[in-house]
mmCIF file of C-alpha atoms in Angstrom:
data_model
loop_
_atom_site.group_PDB
_atom_site.id
_atom_site.type_symbol
_atom_site.label_atom_id
_atom_site.label_comp_id
_atom_site.label_asym_id
_atom_site.label_seq_id
_atom_site.Cartn_x
_atom_site.Cartn_y
_atom_site.Cartn_z
ATOM 1 C CA ILE A 4 27.642 -37.271 -1.724
ATOM 2 C CA ASP A 5 26.434 -40.901 -1.620
ATOM 3 C CA TYR A 6 29.523 -42.749 -0.500
ATOM 4 C CA PRO A 7 29.462 -41.678 3.208
ATOM 5 C CA ASP A 8 25.841 -42.831 3.442
ATOM 6 C CA ILE A 9 26.652 -46.185 1.888
ATOM 7 C CA LEU A 10 29.628 -46.644 4.178
ATOM 8 C CA ILE A 11 27.744 -45.528 7.279
ATOM 9 C CA ARG A 12 24.885 -47.916 6.523
ATOM 10 C CA LYS A 13 27.339 -50.808 6.326
ATOM 11 C CA LEU A 14 28.954 -49.774 9.585
ATOM 12 C CA LEU A 15 25.587 -49.472 11.324
ATOM 13 C CA GLU A 16 24.848 -53.082 10.395
ATOM 14 C CA LYS A 17 27.983 -54.258 12.217
ATOM 15 C CA PHE A 18 28.761 -51.813 15.022
ATOM 16 C CA ASN A 19 27.125 -49.885 17.824
ATOM 17 C CA ASN A 20 25.831 -46.391 16.984
ATOM 18 C CA GLN A 21 27.809 -44.684 19.725
ATOM 19 C CA ASP A 22 31.064 -46.395 18.740
ATOM 20 C CA ILE A 23 30.674 -45.210 15.143
ATOM 21 C CA LEU A 24 29.828 -41.676 16.250
ATOM 22 C CA SER A 25 32.827 -41.539 18.599
ATOM 23 C CA VAL A 26 35.239 -42.500 15.815
ATOM 24 C CA ILE A 27 33.759 -39.934 13.446
ATOM 25 C CA GLU A 28 33.888 -37.157 16.059
ATOM 26 C CA GLU A 29 37.536 -37.937 16.856
ATOM 27 C CA ASN A 30 38.426 -37.526 13.206
ATOM 28 C CA SER A 31 39.928 -34.154 12.376
ATOM 29 C CA ASN A 32 40.068 -34.323 8.559
ATOM 30 C CA ASN A 33 37.930 -32.206 6.264
ATOM 31 C CA LYS A 34 35.431 -35.023 5.692
ATOM 32 C CA LYS A 35 34.304 -35.104 9.317
ATOM 33 C CA THR A 36 31.181 -32.984 8.679
ATOM 34 C CA CYS A 37 30.280 -35.072 5.650
ATOM 35 C CA PHE A 38 30.495 -38.302 7.651
ATOM 36 C CA LEU A 39 28.602 -36.831 10.612
ATOM 37 C CA ASN A 40 25.782 -35.840 8.280
ATOM 38 C CA GLY A 41 25.866 -39.334 6.777
ATOM 39 C CA TYR A 42 25.600 -40.794 10.265
ATOM 40 C CA TYR A 43 22.576 -38.686 11.226
ATOM 41 C CA ASN A 44 20.955 -39.378 7.872
ATOM 42 C CA ASN A 45 21.085 -43.137 8.397
ATOM 43 C CA ILE A 46 20.580 -43.977 12.063
ATOM 44 C CA GLU A 47 17.279 -45.636 12.910
ATOM 45 C CA LYS A 48 17.374 -45.485 16.717
ATOM 46 C CA ILE A 49 17.144 -41.731 17.303
ATOM 47 C CA THR A 50 17.682 -40.142 20.721
ATOM 48 C CA ASP A 51 17.058 -36.614 22.007
ATOM 49 C CA LYS A 52 20.813 -36.078 21.801
ATOM 50 C CA ASP A 53 20.806 -37.009 18.127
ATOM 51 C CA ILE A 54 18.002 -34.526 17.498
ATOM 52 C CA ASN A 55 19.979 -31.788 19.221
ATOM 53 C CA ASN A 56 23.104 -32.685 17.257
ATOM 54 C CA ILE A 57 21.516 -32.296 13.814
ATOM 55 C CA PHE A 58 20.841 -28.653 14.710
ATOM 56 C CA VAL A 59 24.378 -28.182 15.989
ATOM 57 C CA LEU A 60 25.718 -29.635 12.752
ATOM 58 C CA LEU A 61 23.469 -27.423 10.635
ATOM 59 C CA ASN A 62 24.583 -24.242 12.415
ATOM 60 C CA GLU A 63 28.286 -25.145 12.496
ATOM 61 C CA GLN A 64 28.479 -25.240 8.695
ATOM 62 C CA VAL A 65 27.383 -21.664 8.002
ATOM 63 C CA ASN A 66 30.843 -20.542 6.934
ATOM 64 C CA ASN A 67 31.821 -23.793 5.234
ATOM 65 C CA LYS A 68 32.300 -24.108 1.507
ATOM 66 C CA GLU A 69 30.511 -27.466 1.421
ATOM 67 C CA ILE A 70 27.209 -27.715 3.292
ATOM 68 C CA TYR A 71 25.624 -31.044 4.245
ATOM 69 C CA VAL A 72 21.994 -31.283 5.325
ATOM 70 C CA ILE A 73 19.619 -33.993 6.457
ATOM 71 C CA ASP A 74 17.418 -35.397 3.704
ATOM 72 C CA ILE A 75 13.748 -34.689 4.311
ATOM 73 C CA ARG A 76 13.007 -38.415 4.186
ATOM 74 C CA ASN A 77 15.233 -38.829 7.214
ATOM 75 C CA LEU A 78 13.923 -35.700 8.907
ATOM 76 C CA LEU A 79 10.608 -37.507 8.818
ATOM 77 C CA LYS A 80 12.089 -40.127 11.170
ATOM 78 C CA TYR A 81 13.231 -37.397 13.569
ATOM 79 C CA GLU A 82 9.788 -35.810 13.472
ATOM 80 C CA LYS A 83 8.168 -39.077 14.488
ATOM 81 C CA VAL A 84 10.483 -39.269 17.483
ATOM 82 C CA LYS A 85 9.968 -35.660 18.560
ATOM 83 C CA LYS A 86 7.150 -33.555 17.171
ATOM 84 C CA GLY A 87 8.262 -30.154 15.887
ATOM 85 C CA THR A 88 11.725 -31.276 14.808
ATOM 86 C CA LEU A 89 10.935 -31.096 11.096
ATOM 87 C CA GLU A 90 9.528 -27.578 11.239
ATOM 88 C CA LYS A 91 12.354 -26.332 13.445
ATOM 89 C CA TYR A 92 15.002 -27.788 11.119
ATOM 90 C CA CYS A 93 13.366 -26.309 8.016
ATOM 91 C CA THR A 94 13.012 -22.927 9.710
ATOM 92 C CA GLU A 95 16.711 -22.837 10.585
ATOM 93 C CA LEU A 96 17.622 -24.099 7.124
ATOM 94 C CA LEU A 97 15.634 -21.251 5.575
ATOM 95 C CA ASN A 98 17.113 -18.635 7.905
ATOM 96 C CA LEU A 99 20.711 -19.794 7.461
ATOM 97 C CA TYR A 100 20.853 -20.793 3.811
ATOM 98 C CA LYS A 101 18.063 -18.969 1.963
ATOM 99 C CA PRO A 102 20.423 -17.514 -0.704
ATOM 100 C CA LYS A 103 21.882 -20.989 -1.345
ATOM 101 C CA THR A 104 18.966 -22.689 -3.046
ATOM 102 C CA ASN A 105 21.092 -25.741 -3.881
ATOM 103 C CA ILE A 106 21.391 -26.463 -0.138
ATOM 104 C CA ILE A 107 17.623 -26.297 0.296
ATOM 105 C CA TYR A 108 17.204 -28.448 -2.802
ATOM 106 C CA ASN A 109 19.506 -31.094 -1.277
ATOM 107 C CA CYS A 110 17.222 -31.248 1.735
ATOM 108 C CA LEU A 111 13.940 -31.468 -0.204
ATOM 109 C CA TYR A 112 15.080 -33.621 -3.127
ATOM 110 C CA GLY A 113 14.152 -36.908 -1.466
ATOM 111 C CA ILE A 114 10.489 -35.960 -1.306
ATOM 112 C CA ASN A 115 10.146 -37.383 -4.816
ATOM 113 C CA PHE A 116 10.583 -40.858 -3.367
ATOM 114 C CA LEU A 117 8.010 -40.580 -0.582
ATOM 115 C CA GLU A 118 4.507 -42.006 -0.602
ATOM 116 C CA GLN A 119 1.611 -39.538 -0.648
ATOM 117 C CA ASN A 120 0.720 -40.243 2.986
ATOM 118 C CA ASP A 121 4.283 -39.314 4.020
ATOM 119 C CA ILE A 122 4.072 -36.077 2.029
ATOM 120 C CA GLU A 123 0.847 -35.187 3.801
ATOM 121 C CA TYR A 124 2.420 -36.100 7.165
ATOM 122 C CA ILE A 125 5.283 -33.686 6.476
ATOM 123 C CA ILE A 126 2.911 -30.858 5.592
ATOM 124 C CA ASP A 127 0.724 -31.520 8.624
ATOM 125 C CA SER A 128 3.859 -31.308 10.811
ATOM 126 C CA PHE A 129 4.080 -27.553 10.196
ATOM 127 C CA GLU A 130 2.194 -25.175 12.447
ATOM 128 C CA ASN A 131 3.496 -22.323 10.276
ATOM 129 C CA ILE A 132 3.072 -23.670 6.753
ATOM 130 C CA ASP A 133 4.623 -20.459 5.354
ATOM 131 C CA THR A 134 8.056 -21.844 6.201
ATOM 132 C CA PHE A 135 7.628 -24.925 4.057
ATOM 133 C CA GLU A 136 5.950 -22.930 1.301
ATOM 134 C CA ASN A 137 8.936 -20.588 1.140
ATOM 135 C CA LEU A 138 11.346 -23.518 0.891
ATOM 136 C CA TYR A 139 9.230 -24.987 -1.874
ATOM 137 C CA ILE A 140 9.119 -21.733 -3.847
ATOM 138 C CA LEU A 141 12.900 -21.367 -3.607
ATOM 139 C CA CYS A 142 13.364 -24.806 -5.159
ATOM 140 C CA LEU A 143 10.594 -24.761 -7.724
ATOM 141 C CA ASN A 144 13.007 -24.398 -10.630
ATOM 142 C CA SER A 145 15.020 -27.419 -9.475
ATOM 143 C CA LEU A 146 12.452 -30.083 -10.355
ATOM 144 C CA ILE A 147 11.874 -31.319 -6.816
ATOM 145 C CA ASP A 148 8.179 -32.028 -7.289
ATOM 146 C CA ASN A 149 7.317 -34.652 -9.881
ATOM 147 C CA ASN A 150 3.758 -34.258 -11.181
ATOM 148 C CA GLY A 151 3.119 -31.394 -8.760
ATOM 149 C CA ARG A 152 2.202 -33.781 -5.908
ATOM 150 C CA LEU A 153 3.797 -31.674 -3.194
ATOM 151 C CA GLY A 154 2.488 -28.363 -4.522
ATOM 152 C CA ILE A 155 -1.073 -29.679 -4.618
ATOM 153 C CA ALA A 156 -0.737 -31.118 -1.099
ATOM 154 C CA ILE A 157 0.401 -27.698 0.170
ATOM 155 C CA LEU A 158 -2.472 -26.021 -1.662
ATOM 156 C CA LYS A 159 -4.985 -28.316 0.039
ATOM 157 C CA LYS A 160 -3.477 -27.316 3.389
ATOM 158 C CA ASP A 161 -3.381 -23.590 2.593
ATOM 159 C CA ASN A 162 -5.620 -22.087 -0.108
ATOM 160 C CA ASN A 163 -3.567 -18.881 -0.043
ATOM 161 C CA PHE A 164 -0.573 -20.768 -1.430
ATOM 162 C CA ILE A 165 -2.018 -20.073 -4.886
ATOM 163 C CA TYR A 166 -1.086 -16.398 -4.411
ATOM 164 C CA LYS A 167 2.553 -17.314 -3.724
ATOM 165 C CA LEU A 168 2.707 -19.457 -6.832
ATOM 166 C CA VAL A 169 1.349 -16.673 -9.013
ATOM 167 C CA THR A 170 3.407 -13.921 -7.373
ATOM 168 C CA ASN A 171 6.555 -15.875 -8.183
ATOM 169 C CA ILE A 172 5.522 -17.084 -11.622
ATOM 170 C CA ASN A 173 7.498 -14.405 -13.438
ATOM 171 C CA ASN A 174 10.689 -15.460 -11.647
ATOM 172 C CA PHE A 175 10.473 -18.975 -13.029
ATOM 173 C CA LYS A 176 10.873 -17.729 -16.620
ATOM 174 C CA ARG A 177 8.916 -20.732 -17.909
ATOM 175 C CA SER A 178 11.847 -22.989 -16.984
ATOM 176 C CA SER A 179 10.021 -25.005 -14.357
ATOM 177 C CA SER A 180 7.811 -27.889 -15.400
ATOM 178 C CA ASN A 181 6.708 -28.102 -11.753
ATOM 179 C CA LEU A 182 4.523 -25.044 -12.130
ATOM 180 C CA ILE A 183 2.816 -26.468 -15.199
ATOM 181 C CA ASP A 184 2.337 -29.786 -13.385
ATOM 182 C CA ILE A 185 0.732 -28.033 -10.414
ATOM 183 C CA PHE A 186 -1.748 -26.137 -12.550
ATOM 184 C CA ASN A 187 -2.511 -29.286 -14.505
ATOM 185 C CA GLU A 188 -3.309 -31.039 -11.222
ATOM 186 C CA ILE A 189 -5.452 -28.104 -10.066
ATOM 187 C CA TRP A 190 -7.804 -28.731 -12.996
ATOM 188 C CA LYS A 191 -8.456 -32.202 -11.539
ATOM 189 C CA LEU A 192 -9.665 -30.829 -8.201
ATOM 190 C CA ASP A 193 -13.375 -30.503 -7.430
ATOM 191 C CA ASN A 194 -12.888 -26.815 -6.585
ATOM 192 C CA TYR A 195 -10.657 -26.040 -9.575
ATOM 193 C CA ASN A 196 -12.718 -22.950 -10.419
ATOM 194 C CA TYR A 197 -11.702 -21.296 -7.163
ATOM 195 C CA TYR A 198 -7.965 -21.656 -7.823
ATOM 196 C CA ILE A 199 -8.041 -20.926 -11.557
ATOM 197 C CA ASP A 200 -10.096 -17.753 -11.000
ATOM 198 C CA ILE A 201 -7.532 -16.497 -8.480
ATOM 199 C CA ALA A 202 -4.532 -17.477 -10.589
ATOM 200 C CA PHE A 203 -5.913 -15.943 -13.785
ATOM 201 C CA ASN A 204 -6.919 -12.678 -12.107
ATOM 202 C CA GLU A 205 -3.641 -12.391 -10.219
ATOM 203 C CA ILE A 206 -1.577 -12.963 -13.356
ATOM 204 C CA ASN A 207 -3.671 -10.347 -15.105
ATOM 205 C CA LYS A 208 -3.290 -7.940 -12.177
ATOM 206 C CA HIS A 209 0.494 -8.328 -12.143
ATOM 207 C CA TYR A 210 0.597 -7.513 -15.879
ATOM 208 C CA PHE A 211 2.368 -10.684 -16.894
ATOM 209 C CA ASN A 212 2.075 -11.438 -20.577
ATOM 210 C CA TYR A 213 -0.020 -14.231 -22.033
ATOM 211 C CA PHE A 214 2.920 -16.643 -22.047
ATOM 212 C CA GLU A 215 2.560 -16.976 -18.272
ATOM 213 C CA ILE A 216 -1.140 -17.699 -18.575
ATOM 214 C CA GLU A 217 -0.312 -20.692 -20.749
ATOM 215 C CA ASP A 218 0.960 -22.369 -17.575
ATOM 216 C CA LEU A 219 -2.670 -22.465 -16.446
ATOM 217 C CA PHE A 220 -4.036 -23.980 -19.634
ATOM 218 C CA ILE A 221 -1.088 -25.730 -21.335
ATOM 219 C CA SER A 222 -1.699 -27.149 -24.796
ATOM 220 C CA GLU A 223 -5.051 -28.658 -25.641
ATOM 221 C CA ASN A 224 -3.170 -31.708 -26.940
ATOM 222 C CA LYS A 225 -1.507 -32.542 -23.627
ATOM 223 C CA VAL A 226 -4.466 -33.170 -21.314
ATOM 224 C CA ASP A 227 -7.208 -35.768 -21.076
ATOM 225 C CA GLU A 228 -10.686 -35.136 -22.394
ATOM 226 C CA ASN A 229 -12.351 -34.401 -19.042
ATOM 227 C CA ILE A 230 -9.739 -31.797 -18.108
ATOM 228 C CA MET A 231 -10.009 -30.262 -21.566
ATOM 229 C CA LEU A 232 -13.765 -29.930 -21.115
ATOM 230 C CA ARG A 233 -13.220 -28.171 -17.790
ATOM 231 C CA LYS A 234 -10.871 -25.687 -19.420
ATOM 232 C CA ILE A 235 -13.292 -25.024 -22.262
ATOM 233 C CA LYS A 236 -16.117 -24.559 -19.766
ATOM 234 C CA TRP A 237 -14.008 -22.133 -17.723
ATOM 235 C CA ILE A 238 -13.125 -19.991 -20.758
ATOM 236 C CA ASP A 239 -16.730 -20.012 -21.961
ATOM 237 C CA LYS A 240 -17.829 -18.824 -18.510
ATOM 238 C CA TYR A 241 -15.136 -16.135 -18.540
ATOM 239 C CA ILE A 242 -16.356 -14.817 -21.891
ATOM 240 C CA HIS A 243 -19.978 -14.760 -20.708
ATOM 241 C CA GLU A 244 -19.024 -12.857 -17.557
ATOM 242 C CA ASN A 245 -16.637 -10.352 -19.183
ATOM 243 C CA TYR A 246 -17.748 -9.871 -22.792
ATOM 244 C CA GLU A 247 -18.326 -6.137 -22.230
ATOM 245 C CA ASP A 248 -14.732 -5.641 -21.053
ATOM 246 C CA LEU A 249 -12.686 -5.394 -24.249
ATOM 247 C CA GLU A 250 -9.324 -5.507 -22.459
ATOM 248 C CA LYS A 251 -10.225 -8.797 -20.777
ATOM 249 C CA MET A 252 -11.498 -10.199 -24.064
ATOM 250 C CA ILE A 253 -8.275 -9.320 -25.843
ATOM 251 C CA TYR A 254 -6.400 -11.028 -23.041
ATOM 252 C CA ILE A 255 -8.465 -14.233 -23.085
ATOM 253 C CA PHE A 256 -8.312 -14.481 -26.873
ATOM 254 C CA ASP A 257 -4.540 -14.242 -26.701
ATOM 255 C CA VAL A 258 -4.749 -17.328 -24.505
ATOM 256 C CA ILE A 259 -7.181 -19.037 -26.864
ATOM 257 C CA ASN A 260 -4.860 -18.381 -29.808
ATOM 258 C CA ALA A 261 -1.979 -19.942 -27.897
ATOM 259 C CA ALA A 262 -3.644 -22.966 -26.322
ATOM 260 C CA PHE A 263 -7.096 -23.582 -27.860
ATOM 261 C CA ILE A 264 -6.689 -23.282 -31.618
ATOM 262 C CA ASN A 265 -9.230 -26.016 -32.334
ATOM 263 C CA LYS A 266 -11.883 -24.246 -30.267
ATOM 264 C CA LYS A 267 -11.130 -20.713 -31.428
ATOM 265 C CA LYS A 268 -14.004 -20.385 -33.898
ATOM 266 C CA GLU A 269 -16.473 -21.611 -31.282
ATOM 267 C CA PHE A 270 -15.262 -19.008 -28.781
ATOM 268 C CA ILE A 271 -15.416 -16.204 -31.358
ATOM 269 C CA LEU A 272 -19.000 -17.117 -32.270
ATOM 270 C CA THR A 273 -19.915 -17.115 -28.583
ATOM 271 C CA TYR A 274 -18.373 -13.686 -28.127
ATOM 272 C CA ILE A 275 -20.051 -11.984 -31.074
ATOM 273 C CA LYS A 276 -23.396 -13.453 -30.051
ATOM 274 C CA LEU A 277 -22.988 -11.689 -26.704
ATOM 275 C CA ASN A 278 -21.364 -8.524 -28.056
ATOM 276 C CA LYS A 279 -22.395 -7.452 -31.552
ATOM 277 C CA ASN A 280 -20.239 -4.301 -31.529
ATOM 278 C CA VAL A 281 -18.115 -4.571 -34.660
ATOM 279 C CA LYS A 282 -15.564 -2.072 -33.336
ATOM 280 C CA ASP A 283 -14.819 -4.388 -30.439
ATOM 281 C CA PHE A 284 -14.709 -7.391 -32.751
ATOM 282 C CA LYS A 285 -12.092 -5.711 -34.942
ATOM 283 C CA LYS A 286 -9.802 -5.347 -31.933
ATOM 284 C CA LEU A 287 -9.881 -9.028 -31.010
ATOM 285 C CA PRO A 288 -6.666 -10.909 -31.842
ATOM 286 C CA LEU A 289 -7.794 -13.577 -34.290
ATOM 287 C CA PHE A 290 -4.350 -15.151 -34.458
ATOM 288 C CA SER A 291 -1.378 -15.549 -32.173
ATOM 289 C CA ARG A 292 0.864 -12.497 -31.948
ATOM 290 C CA LEU A 293 3.864 -14.750 -32.519
ATOM 291 C CA SER A 294 4.299 -17.332 -35.240
ATOM 292 C CA SER A 295 7.098 -19.508 -36.536
ATOM 293 C CA TRP A 296 7.590 -21.777 -39.508
ATOM 294 C CA SER A 297 10.206 -23.875 -41.205
ATOM 295 C CA GLY A 298 10.829 -23.394 -44.895
ATOM 296 C CA SER A 299 8.007 -21.576 -46.632
ATOM 297 C CA GLU A 300 5.579 -19.273 -44.827
ATOM 298 C CA ILE A 301 2.861 -20.109 -47.375
ATOM 299 C CA PRO A 302 1.298 -23.059 -45.426
ATOM 300 C CA LEU A 303 0.923 -20.813 -42.370
ATOM 301 C CA ILE A 304 -0.788 -18.104 -44.429
ATOM 302 C CA ASP A 305 -3.075 -20.700 -46.003
ATOM 303 C CA LYS A 306 -4.151 -21.916 -42.560
ATOM 304 C CA LYS A 307 -5.104 -18.374 -41.589
ATOM 305 C CA ILE A 308 -7.055 -17.877 -44.815
ATOM 306 C CA ASN A 309 -8.858 -21.208 -44.367
ATOM 307 C CA PHE A 310 -9.754 -20.320 -40.790
ATOM 308 C CA LEU A 311 -11.159 -16.913 -41.755
ATOM 309 C CA GLU A 312 -13.154 -18.371 -44.653
ATOM 310 C CA ASP A 313 -14.627 -20.962 -42.295
ATOM 311 C CA LEU A 314 -15.421 -18.245 -39.739
ATOM 312 C CA TYR A 315 -16.995 -16.078 -42.470
ATOM 313 C CA ASN A 316 -19.280 -18.925 -43.577
ATOM 314 C CA SER A 317 -20.263 -19.644 -39.960
ATOM 315 C CA ILE A 318 -21.576 -16.153 -39.288
ATOM 316 C CA ASN A 319 -25.102 -15.302 -40.400
ATOM 317 C CA GLY A 320 -27.639 -12.552 -39.757
ATOM 318 C CA LEU A 321 -28.120 -8.853 -40.427
ATOM 319 C CA ASP A 322 -26.371 -7.966 -37.176
ATOM 320 C CA TYR A 323 -23.106 -9.309 -38.560
ATOM 321 C CA ILE A 324 -22.841 -7.754 -42.029
ATOM 322 C CA GLU A 325 -20.006 -5.467 -40.905
ATOM 323 C CA HIS A 326 -18.303 -8.355 -39.121
ATOM 324 C CA LYS A 327 -18.307 -10.349 -42.349
ATOM 325 C CA ASP A 328 -17.043 -7.376 -44.334
ATOM 326 C CA TYR A 329 -14.153 -7.062 -41.882
ATOM 327 C CA ILE A 330 -13.346 -10.772 -42.091
ATOM 328 C CA MET A 331 -13.384 -10.625 -45.894
ATOM 329 C CA SER A 332 -11.015 -7.646 -45.817
ATOM 330 C CA ARG A 333 -8.663 -9.714 -43.647
ATOM 331 C CA ILE A 334 -8.894 -12.598 -46.141
ATOM 332 C CA ASP A 335 -8.142 -10.296 -49.086
ATOM 333 C CA ALA A 336 -5.181 -8.811 -47.235
ATOM 334 C CA LEU A 337 -3.789 -12.277 -46.475
ATOM 335 C CA LYS A 338 -4.207 -13.378 -50.105
ATOM 336 C CA GLN A 339 -2.257 -10.349 -51.274
ATOM 337 C CA TYR A 340 0.350 -11.012 -48.597
ATOM 338 C CA ARG A 341 0.557 -14.610 -49.839
ATOM 339 C CA ILE A 342 1.366 -13.363 -53.358
ATOM 340 C CA ASN A 343 4.058 -11.056 -51.998
ATOM 341 C CA ILE A 344 5.591 -13.870 -49.944
ATOM 342 C CA ARG A 345 5.637 -16.237 -52.918
ATOM 343 C CA ILE A 346 7.484 -13.657 -54.976
ATOM 344 C CA ARG A 347 9.932 -12.949 -52.139
ATOM 345 C CA GLU A 348 10.599 -16.642 -51.487
ATOM 346 C CA TYR A 349 11.090 -17.256 -55.210
ATOM 347 C CA LEU A 350 13.618 -14.445 -55.409
ATOM 348 C CA GLU A 351 15.429 -15.658 -52.281
ATOM 349 C CA GLU A 352 15.689 -19.152 -53.751
ATOM 350 C CA TYR A 353 17.017 -18.178 -57.194
ATOM 351 C CA LEU A 354 18.853 -14.906 -56.732
#
């Protein structure tokens, strides 16, 4: 609620802090807690008594229908008066209101408006960074972290935070842009390989499907050239290190089909240069397992045929005769499928 804060700020410009607090505390209506929270959110001259009172207020509301908490921007002021206040408040907030993620969100929301140095100050205020990490994870679906600034700052403080992000990835159900933003920012770090290796292997270990892995790589059309080159380099390295492991290759080519369509032929050529086993090649997914189209399916089929013909013409050498035979069989099958689809679409249109 904004109006108590606006009103309290006006009162603080004209009257003594203690006089305002006394009037609020004497009030017995159901807005007393709201106004008390507004008072503690807006005072600038903070005393030890004020610090004690924000904890009293937090604990007194446990059974209330409406819960009011101090904005993290204002908790920063309390922390600067008495070290440890921020961590203590967040710890109690987590213990008291963990199931009520909206309450935690109300506390952390203001972090969007802080400068980077203030964000780092907040993180450095925690002796037990796990507390803040847990609050962050609880709110990750609520868009509290524009551009992943906070997530990256936590990661720089605690490398193991990457495990928490990945462990919880399946709970986000792809509804949080924060997670995508964080991974996008990770690619900009000097030690990006360290984090991406962990994230990729952990996602694989937890048996998430390849949709989750897209959060690591996003679309090739949504990142700048330098980041795209890092991603291509990482995948190329992954293929070189794991080309004998068919399961891992199937997994990485699912990712390539989803996020690196323009580089797919290049990755396939790299793979078959390292592994000439045609049986393994036949098991690679050459196209995405899911596809969608509007209107006719024919343009989609034509794209697949064109890709395979280009791939066929790019492969040379006696070691790849069976590979080319397989690709040609896929082309022939798609051409026949194209005929069947044309007939079906014609019938659907006129019958």
